[in-house]
PDB file of C-alpha atoms in Angstrom:
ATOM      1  CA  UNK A 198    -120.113  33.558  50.401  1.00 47.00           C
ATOM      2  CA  UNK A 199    -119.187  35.110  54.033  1.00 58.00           C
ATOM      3  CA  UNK A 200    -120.676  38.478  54.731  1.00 77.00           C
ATOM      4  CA  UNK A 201    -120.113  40.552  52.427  1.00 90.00           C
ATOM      5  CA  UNK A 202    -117.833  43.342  52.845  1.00 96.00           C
ATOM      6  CA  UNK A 203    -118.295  44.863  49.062  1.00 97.00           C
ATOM      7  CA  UNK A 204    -121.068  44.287  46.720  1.00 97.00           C
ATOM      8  CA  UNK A 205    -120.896  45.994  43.500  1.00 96.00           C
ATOM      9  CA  UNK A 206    -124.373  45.519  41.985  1.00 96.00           C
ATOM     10  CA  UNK A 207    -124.831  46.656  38.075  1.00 96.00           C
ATOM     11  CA  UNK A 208    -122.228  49.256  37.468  1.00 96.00           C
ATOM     12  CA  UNK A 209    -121.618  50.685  34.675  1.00 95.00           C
ATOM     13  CA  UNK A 210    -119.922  53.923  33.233  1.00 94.00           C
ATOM     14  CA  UNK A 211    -119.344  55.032  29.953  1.00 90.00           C
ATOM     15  CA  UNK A 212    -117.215  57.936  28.381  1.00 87.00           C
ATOM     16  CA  UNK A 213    -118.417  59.356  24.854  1.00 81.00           C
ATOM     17  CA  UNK A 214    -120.918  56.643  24.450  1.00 78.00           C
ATOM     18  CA  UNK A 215    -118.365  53.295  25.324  1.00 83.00           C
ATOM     19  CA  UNK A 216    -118.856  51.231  27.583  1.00 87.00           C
ATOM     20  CA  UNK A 217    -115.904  50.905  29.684  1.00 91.00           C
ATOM     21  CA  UNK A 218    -117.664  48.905  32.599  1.00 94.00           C
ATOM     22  CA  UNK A 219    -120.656  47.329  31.397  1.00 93.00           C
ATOM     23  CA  UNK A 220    -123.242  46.012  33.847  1.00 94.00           C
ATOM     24  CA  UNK A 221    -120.945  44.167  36.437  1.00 95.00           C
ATOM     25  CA  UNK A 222    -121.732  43.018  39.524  1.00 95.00           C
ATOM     26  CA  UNK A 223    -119.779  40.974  42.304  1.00 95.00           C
ATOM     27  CA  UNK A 224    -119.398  40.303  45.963  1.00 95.00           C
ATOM     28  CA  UNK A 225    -116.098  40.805  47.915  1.00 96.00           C
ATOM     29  CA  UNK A 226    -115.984  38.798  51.520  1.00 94.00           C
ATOM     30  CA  UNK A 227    -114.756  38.907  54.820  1.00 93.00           C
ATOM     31  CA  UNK A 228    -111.243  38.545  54.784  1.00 92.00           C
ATOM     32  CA  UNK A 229    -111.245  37.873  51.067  1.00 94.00           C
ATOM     33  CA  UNK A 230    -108.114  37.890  48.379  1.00 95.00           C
ATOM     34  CA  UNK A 231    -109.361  38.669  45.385  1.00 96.00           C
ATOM     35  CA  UNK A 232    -107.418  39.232  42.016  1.00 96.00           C
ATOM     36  CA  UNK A 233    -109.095  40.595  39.005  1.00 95.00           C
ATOM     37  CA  UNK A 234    -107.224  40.250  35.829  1.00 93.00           C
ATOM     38  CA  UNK A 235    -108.206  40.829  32.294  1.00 90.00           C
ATOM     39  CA  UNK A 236    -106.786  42.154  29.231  1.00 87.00           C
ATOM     40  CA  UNK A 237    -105.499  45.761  28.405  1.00 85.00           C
ATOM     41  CA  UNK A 238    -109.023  47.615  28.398  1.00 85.00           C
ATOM     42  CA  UNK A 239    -110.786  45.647  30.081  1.00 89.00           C
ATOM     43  CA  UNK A 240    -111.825  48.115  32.378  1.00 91.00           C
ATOM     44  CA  UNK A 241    -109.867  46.470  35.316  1.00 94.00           C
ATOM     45  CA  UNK A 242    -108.273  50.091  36.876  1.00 93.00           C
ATOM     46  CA  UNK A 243    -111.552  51.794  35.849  1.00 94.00           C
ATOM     47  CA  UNK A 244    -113.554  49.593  38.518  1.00 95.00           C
ATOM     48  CA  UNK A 245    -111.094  50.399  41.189  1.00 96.00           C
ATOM     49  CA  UNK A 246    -111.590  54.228  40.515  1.00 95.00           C
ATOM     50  CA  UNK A 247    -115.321  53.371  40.558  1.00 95.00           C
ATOM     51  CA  UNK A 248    -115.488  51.868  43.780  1.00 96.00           C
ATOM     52  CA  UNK A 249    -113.045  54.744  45.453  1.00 95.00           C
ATOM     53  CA  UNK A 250    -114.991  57.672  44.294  1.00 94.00           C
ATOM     54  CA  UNK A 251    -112.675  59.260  41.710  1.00 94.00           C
ATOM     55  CA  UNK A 252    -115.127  58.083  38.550  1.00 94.00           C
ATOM     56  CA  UNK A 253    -118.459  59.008  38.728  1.00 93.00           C
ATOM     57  CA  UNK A 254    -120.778  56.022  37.607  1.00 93.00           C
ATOM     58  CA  UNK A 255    -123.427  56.508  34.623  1.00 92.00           C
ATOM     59  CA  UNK A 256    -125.524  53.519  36.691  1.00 94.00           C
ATOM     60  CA  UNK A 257    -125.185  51.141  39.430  1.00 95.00           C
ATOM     61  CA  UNK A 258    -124.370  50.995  43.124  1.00 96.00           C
ATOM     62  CA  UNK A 259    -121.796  49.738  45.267  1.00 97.00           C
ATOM     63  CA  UNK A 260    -122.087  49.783  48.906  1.00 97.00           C
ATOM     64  CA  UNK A 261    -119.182  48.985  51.160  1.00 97.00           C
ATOM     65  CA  UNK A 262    -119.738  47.514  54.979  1.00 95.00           C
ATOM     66  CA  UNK A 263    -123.638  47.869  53.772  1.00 94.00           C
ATOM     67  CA  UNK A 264    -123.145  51.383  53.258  1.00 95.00           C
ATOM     68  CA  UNK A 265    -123.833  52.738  49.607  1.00 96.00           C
ATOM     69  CA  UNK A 266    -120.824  54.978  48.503  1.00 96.00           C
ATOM     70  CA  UNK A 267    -121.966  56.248  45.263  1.00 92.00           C
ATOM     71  CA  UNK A 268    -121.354  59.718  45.155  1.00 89.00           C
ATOM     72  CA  UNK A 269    -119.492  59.837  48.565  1.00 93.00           C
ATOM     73  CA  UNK A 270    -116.027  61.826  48.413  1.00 93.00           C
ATOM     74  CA  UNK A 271    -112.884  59.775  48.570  1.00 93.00           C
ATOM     75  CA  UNK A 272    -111.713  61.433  51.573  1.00 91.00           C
ATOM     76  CA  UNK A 273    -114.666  59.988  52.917  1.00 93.00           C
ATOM     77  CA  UNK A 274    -114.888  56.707  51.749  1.00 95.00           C
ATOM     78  CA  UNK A 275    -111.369  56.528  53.060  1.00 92.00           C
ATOM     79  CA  UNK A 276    -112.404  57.714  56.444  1.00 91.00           C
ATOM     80  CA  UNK A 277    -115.142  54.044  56.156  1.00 94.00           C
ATOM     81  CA  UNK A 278    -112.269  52.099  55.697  1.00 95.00           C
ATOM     82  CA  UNK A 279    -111.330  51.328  51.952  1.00 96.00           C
ATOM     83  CA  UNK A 280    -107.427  51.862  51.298  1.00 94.00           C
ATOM     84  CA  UNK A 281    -106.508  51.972  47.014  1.00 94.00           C
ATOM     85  CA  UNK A 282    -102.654  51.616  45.977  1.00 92.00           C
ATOM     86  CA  UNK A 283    -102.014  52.994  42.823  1.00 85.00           C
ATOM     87  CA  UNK A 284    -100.231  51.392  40.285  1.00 78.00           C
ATOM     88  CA  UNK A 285     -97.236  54.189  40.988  1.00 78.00           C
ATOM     89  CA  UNK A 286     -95.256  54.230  44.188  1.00 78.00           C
ATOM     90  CA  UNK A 287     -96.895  57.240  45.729  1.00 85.00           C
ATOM     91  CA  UNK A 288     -95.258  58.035  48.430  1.00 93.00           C
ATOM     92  CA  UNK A 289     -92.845  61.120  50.539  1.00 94.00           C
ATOM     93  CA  UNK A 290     -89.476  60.653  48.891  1.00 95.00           C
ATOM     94  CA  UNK A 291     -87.771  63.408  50.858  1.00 94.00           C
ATOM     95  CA  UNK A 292     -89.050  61.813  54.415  1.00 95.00           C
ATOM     96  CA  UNK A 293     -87.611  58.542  56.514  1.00 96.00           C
ATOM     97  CA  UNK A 294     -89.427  55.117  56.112  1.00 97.00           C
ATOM     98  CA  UNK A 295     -90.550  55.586  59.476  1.00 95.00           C
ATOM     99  CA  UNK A 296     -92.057  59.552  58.392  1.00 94.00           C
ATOM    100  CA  UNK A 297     -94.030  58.190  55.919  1.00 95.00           C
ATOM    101  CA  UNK A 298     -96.006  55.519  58.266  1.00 95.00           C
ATOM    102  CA  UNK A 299     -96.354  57.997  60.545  1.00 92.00           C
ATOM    103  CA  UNK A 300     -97.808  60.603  59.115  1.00 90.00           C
ATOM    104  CA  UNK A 301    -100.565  57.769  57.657  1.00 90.00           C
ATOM    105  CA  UNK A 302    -101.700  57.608  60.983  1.00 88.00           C
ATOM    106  CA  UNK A 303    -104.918  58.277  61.123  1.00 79.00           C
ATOM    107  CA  UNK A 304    -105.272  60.930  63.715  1.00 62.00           C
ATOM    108  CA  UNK A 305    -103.243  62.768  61.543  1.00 50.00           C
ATOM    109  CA  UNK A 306    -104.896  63.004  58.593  1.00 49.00           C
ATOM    110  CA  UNK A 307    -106.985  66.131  59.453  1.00 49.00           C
ATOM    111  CA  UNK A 308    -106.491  69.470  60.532  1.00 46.00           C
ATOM    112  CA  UNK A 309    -107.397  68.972  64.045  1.00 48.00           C
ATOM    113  CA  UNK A 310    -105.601  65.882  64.452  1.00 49.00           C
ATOM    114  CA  UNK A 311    -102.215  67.568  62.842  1.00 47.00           C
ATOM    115  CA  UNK A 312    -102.388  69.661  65.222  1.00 45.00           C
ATOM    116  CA  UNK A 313    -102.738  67.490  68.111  1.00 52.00           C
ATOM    117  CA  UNK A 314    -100.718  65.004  66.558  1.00 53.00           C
ATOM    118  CA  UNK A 315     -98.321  63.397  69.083  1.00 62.00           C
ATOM    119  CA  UNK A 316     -95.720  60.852  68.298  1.00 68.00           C
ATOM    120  CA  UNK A 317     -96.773  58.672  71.206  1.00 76.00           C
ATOM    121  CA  UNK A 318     -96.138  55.056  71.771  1.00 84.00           C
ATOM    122  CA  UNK A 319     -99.639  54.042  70.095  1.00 85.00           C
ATOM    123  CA  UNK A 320     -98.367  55.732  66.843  1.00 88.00           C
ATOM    124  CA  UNK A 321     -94.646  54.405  67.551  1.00 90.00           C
ATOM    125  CA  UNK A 322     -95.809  50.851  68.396  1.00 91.00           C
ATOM    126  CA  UNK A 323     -97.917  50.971  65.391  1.00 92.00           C
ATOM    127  CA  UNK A 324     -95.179  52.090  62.617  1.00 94.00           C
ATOM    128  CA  UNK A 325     -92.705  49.154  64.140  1.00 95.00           C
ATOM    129  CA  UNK A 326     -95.606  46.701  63.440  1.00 96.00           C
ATOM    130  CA  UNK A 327     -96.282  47.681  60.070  1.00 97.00           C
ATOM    131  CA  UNK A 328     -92.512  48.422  59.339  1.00 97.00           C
ATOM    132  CA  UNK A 329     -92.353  44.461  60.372  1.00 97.00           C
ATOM    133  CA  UNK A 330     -95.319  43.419  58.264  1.00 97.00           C
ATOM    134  CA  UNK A 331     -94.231  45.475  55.133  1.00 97.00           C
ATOM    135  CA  UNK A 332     -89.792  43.935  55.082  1.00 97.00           C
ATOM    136  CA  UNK A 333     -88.721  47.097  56.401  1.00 98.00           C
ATOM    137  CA  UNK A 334     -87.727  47.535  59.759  1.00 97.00           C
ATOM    138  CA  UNK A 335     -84.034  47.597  58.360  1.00 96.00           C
ATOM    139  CA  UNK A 336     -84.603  50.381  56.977  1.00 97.00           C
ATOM    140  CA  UNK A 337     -86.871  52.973  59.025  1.00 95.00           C
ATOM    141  CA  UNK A 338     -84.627  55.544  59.148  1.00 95.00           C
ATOM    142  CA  UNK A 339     -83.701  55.929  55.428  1.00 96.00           C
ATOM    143  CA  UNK A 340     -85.040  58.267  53.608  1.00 96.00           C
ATOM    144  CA  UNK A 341     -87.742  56.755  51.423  1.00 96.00           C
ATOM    145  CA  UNK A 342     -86.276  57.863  47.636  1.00 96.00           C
ATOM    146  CA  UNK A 343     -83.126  55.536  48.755  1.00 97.00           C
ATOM    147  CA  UNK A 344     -85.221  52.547  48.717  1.00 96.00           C
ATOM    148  CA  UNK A 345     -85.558  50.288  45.349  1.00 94.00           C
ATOM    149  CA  UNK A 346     -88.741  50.093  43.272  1.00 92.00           C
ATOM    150  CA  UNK A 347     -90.217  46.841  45.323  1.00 94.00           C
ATOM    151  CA  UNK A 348     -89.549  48.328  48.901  1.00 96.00           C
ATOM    152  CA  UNK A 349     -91.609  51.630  47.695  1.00 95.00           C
ATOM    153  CA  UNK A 350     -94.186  49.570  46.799  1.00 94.00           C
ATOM    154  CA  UNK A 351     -93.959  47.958  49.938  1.00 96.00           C
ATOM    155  CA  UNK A 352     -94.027  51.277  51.791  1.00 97.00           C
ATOM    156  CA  UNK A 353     -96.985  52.526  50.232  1.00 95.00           C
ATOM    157  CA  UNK A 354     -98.783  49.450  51.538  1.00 96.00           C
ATOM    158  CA  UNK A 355     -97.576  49.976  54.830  1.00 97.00           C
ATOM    159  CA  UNK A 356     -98.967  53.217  54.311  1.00 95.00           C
ATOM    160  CA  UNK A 357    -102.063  51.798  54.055  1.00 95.00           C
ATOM    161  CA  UNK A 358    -101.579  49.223  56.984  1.00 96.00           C
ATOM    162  CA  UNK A 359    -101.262  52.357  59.135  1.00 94.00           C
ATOM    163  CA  UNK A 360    -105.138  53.353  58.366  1.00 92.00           C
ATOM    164  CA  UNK A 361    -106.184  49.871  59.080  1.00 93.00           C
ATOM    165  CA  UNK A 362    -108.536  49.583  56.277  1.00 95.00           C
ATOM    166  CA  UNK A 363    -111.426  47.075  56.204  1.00 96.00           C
ATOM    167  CA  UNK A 364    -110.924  46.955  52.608  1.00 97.00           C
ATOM    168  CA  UNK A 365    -107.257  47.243  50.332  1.00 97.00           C
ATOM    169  CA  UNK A 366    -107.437  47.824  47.116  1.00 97.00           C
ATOM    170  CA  UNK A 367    -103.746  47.225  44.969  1.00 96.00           C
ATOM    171  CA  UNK A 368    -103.600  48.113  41.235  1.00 94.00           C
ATOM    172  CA  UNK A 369    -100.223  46.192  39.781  1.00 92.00           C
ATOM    173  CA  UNK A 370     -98.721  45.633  42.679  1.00 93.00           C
ATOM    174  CA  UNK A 371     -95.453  43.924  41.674  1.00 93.00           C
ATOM    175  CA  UNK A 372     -94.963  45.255  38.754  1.00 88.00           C
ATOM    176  CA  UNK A 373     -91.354  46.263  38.203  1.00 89.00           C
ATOM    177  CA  UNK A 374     -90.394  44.010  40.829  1.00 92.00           C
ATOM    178  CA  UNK A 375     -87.812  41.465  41.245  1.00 92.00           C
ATOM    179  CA  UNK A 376     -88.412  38.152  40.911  1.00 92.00           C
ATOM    180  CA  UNK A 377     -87.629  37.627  45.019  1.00 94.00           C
ATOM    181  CA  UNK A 378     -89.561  41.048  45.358  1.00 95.00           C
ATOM    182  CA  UNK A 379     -92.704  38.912  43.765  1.00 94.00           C
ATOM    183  CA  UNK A 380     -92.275  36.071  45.997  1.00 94.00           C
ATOM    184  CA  UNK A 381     -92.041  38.291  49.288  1.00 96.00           C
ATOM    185  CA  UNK A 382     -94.748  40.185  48.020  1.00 96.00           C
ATOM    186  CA  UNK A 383     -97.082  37.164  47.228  1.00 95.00           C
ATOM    187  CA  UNK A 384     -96.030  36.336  50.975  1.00 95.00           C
ATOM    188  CA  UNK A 385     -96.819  40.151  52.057  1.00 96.00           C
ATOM    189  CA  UNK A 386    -100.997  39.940  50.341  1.00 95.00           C
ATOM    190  CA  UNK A 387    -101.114  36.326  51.873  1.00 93.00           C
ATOM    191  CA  UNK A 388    -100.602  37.519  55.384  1.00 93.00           C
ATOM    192  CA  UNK A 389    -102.446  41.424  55.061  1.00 94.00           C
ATOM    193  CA  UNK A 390    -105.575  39.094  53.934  1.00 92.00           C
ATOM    194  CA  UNK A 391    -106.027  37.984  57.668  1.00 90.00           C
ATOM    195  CA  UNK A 392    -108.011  40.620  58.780  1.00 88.00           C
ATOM    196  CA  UNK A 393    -109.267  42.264  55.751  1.00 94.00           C
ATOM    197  CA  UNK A 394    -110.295  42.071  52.415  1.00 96.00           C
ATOM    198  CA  UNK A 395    -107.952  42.993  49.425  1.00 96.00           C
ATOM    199  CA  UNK A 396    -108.373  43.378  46.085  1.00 97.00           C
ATOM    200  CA  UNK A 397    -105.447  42.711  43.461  1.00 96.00           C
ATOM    201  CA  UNK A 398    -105.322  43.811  39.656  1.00 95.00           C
ATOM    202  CA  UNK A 399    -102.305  42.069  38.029  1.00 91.00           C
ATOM    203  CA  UNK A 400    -101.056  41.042  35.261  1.00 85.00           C
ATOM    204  CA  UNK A 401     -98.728  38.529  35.935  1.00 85.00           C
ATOM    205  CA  UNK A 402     -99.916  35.095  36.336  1.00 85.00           C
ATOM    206  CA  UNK A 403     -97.655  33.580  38.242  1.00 87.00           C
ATOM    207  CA  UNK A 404     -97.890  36.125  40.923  1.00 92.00           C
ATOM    208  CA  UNK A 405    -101.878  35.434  40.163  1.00 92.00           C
ATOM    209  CA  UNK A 406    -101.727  31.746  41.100  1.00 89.00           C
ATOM    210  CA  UNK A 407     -99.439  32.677  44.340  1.00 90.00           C
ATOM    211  CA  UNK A 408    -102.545  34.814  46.021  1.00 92.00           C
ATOM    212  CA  UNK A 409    -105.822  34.403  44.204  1.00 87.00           C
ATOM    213  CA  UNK A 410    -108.776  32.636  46.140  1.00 85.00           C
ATOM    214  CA  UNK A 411    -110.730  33.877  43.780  1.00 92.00           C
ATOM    215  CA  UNK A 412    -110.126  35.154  40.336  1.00 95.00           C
ATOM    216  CA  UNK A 413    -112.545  37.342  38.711  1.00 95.00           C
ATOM    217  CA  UNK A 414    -111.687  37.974  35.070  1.00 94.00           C
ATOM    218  CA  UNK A 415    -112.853  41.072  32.927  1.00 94.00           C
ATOM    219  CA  UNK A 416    -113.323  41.578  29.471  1.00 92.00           C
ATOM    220  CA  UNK A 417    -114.864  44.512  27.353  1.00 90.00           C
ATOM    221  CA  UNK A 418    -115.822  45.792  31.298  1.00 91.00           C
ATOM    222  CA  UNK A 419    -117.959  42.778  32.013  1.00 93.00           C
ATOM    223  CA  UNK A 420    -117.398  39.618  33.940  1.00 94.00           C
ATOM    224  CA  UNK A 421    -116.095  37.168  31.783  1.00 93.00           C
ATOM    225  CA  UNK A 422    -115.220  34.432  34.165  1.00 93.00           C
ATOM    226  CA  UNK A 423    -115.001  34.088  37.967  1.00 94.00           C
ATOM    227  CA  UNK A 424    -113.767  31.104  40.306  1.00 93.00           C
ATOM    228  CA  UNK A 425    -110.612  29.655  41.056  1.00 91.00           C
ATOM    229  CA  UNK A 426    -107.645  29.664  39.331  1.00 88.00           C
ATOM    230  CA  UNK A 427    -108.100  26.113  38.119  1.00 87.00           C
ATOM    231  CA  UNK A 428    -111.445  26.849  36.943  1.00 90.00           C
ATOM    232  CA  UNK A 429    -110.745  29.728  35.055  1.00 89.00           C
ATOM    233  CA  UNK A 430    -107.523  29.027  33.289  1.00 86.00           C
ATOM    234  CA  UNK A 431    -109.109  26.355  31.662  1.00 88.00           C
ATOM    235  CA  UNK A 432    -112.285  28.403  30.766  1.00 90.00           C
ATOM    236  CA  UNK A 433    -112.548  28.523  26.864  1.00 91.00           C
ATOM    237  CA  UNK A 434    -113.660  32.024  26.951  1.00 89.00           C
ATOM    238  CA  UNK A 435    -111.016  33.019  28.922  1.00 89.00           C
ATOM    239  CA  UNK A 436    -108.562  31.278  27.069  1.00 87.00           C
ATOM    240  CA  UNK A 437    -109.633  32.946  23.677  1.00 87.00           C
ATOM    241  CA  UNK A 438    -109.469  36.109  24.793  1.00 82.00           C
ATOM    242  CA  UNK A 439    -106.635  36.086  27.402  1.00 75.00           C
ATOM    243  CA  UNK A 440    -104.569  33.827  28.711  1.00 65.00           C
ATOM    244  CA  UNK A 441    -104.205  32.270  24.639  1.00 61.00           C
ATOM    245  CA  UNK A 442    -102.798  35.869  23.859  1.00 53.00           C
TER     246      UNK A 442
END
């Protein structure tokens, strides 16, 4: 393993007396793709709102660049350089493309630095790059609720991109996507992953075996399997309670 960039060491959390994440512990690394999949309940989306700070863990730790982040605010945690996509396009419908990179600049994302917030060549230069990255340079000028489901999905990791997190996080990114949306997309995590670590919880397995390096597989909020692709789609366990279904 390279240095690690995420190490999630016994977490657990439980709501009325379940388990949802039971115990788990793994190590993300430097410029890492890593896709965790699992079935419904597994506790896949639960981890992600672990590691971010929105769920409050009943025991455990996880500490990002070395740092521990258990019971840090997401704004902060943010600010350290972890970036989470939601499984939901959430992004500024009624401003441009370009609007909605810009104003995930980072010096903008205070009070201070809205008000001191200049649309300079930095933040300009930036956007283009991103907009480039992201399959969207066509259309920076749009407004964003004329785009289709894939390209808002796109723009919300470009929103991302703009913060130039250490660490992505991506819950269901293609879902509702195109088929060609899936492909480009695949292409999009292969080339983000240069750079920085991302974490992907998907469902679909063919977009799986597209990105994965390494695939970490959940079940009843414990590791159930973890390794490559190869290895774990012809894991028994996995194939009993998973991939057989």
């Amino acid at each position: 393993m390279e240095k690690s960039v995420l190490s999630v060491k016994d977490l657990t959390v439980s709501f009325d007396g379940y388990k949802v994440v039971d115990n788990l512990s793994f190590d993300i690394g430097e410029n890492e793709l890593r896709v965790i999949i699992g079935p419904n309940g597994a506790g896949k989306t639960t981890v992600l709102d672990l590691i971010s700070g929105k769920t409050k863990p009943t025991a455990g730790s996880v500490k990002f660049l070395g740092q521990e982040i258990m019971g840090v605010s997401e704004n902060q945690i943010v600010k350290l350089g972890l970036g989470r996509k939601f499984q939901t396009p959430s992004i500024f419908e009624d401003l441009t493309v370009f609007e909605n990179l810009e104003i995930s600049f980072p010096r903008g994302r205070d009070v201070i630095g809205a008000l001191f917030f200049k649309r300079d060549k930095e933040v300009l230069d930036r956007a283009d790059e991103v907009a480039n990255i992201v399959y969207l340079s066509e259309v920076l000028n749009k407004d964003a609720a004329s785009l289709s489901h894939g390209q808002k999905q796109w723009l919300e990791i470009g929103m991302l991109l703009m913060q130039e997190p250490k660490l992505m996080m991506l819950d269901e990114p293609v879902a509702g996507m195109t088929l060609n949306e899936r492909k480009q997309t695949a292409k999009l995590l292969n080339t983000i992953s240069q750079g920085r670590s991302v974490i992907v919880v998907e469902h679909d397995m063919n977009f799986v075996k597209e990105v994965a390096q390494t695939v970490t597989v959940l079940h009843q909020g414990a590791v159930l399997s973890e390794g490559q692709m190869a290895d774990v789609q012809n894991d028994p366990k996995v194939i009993e309670v998973y991939l057989g279904h």
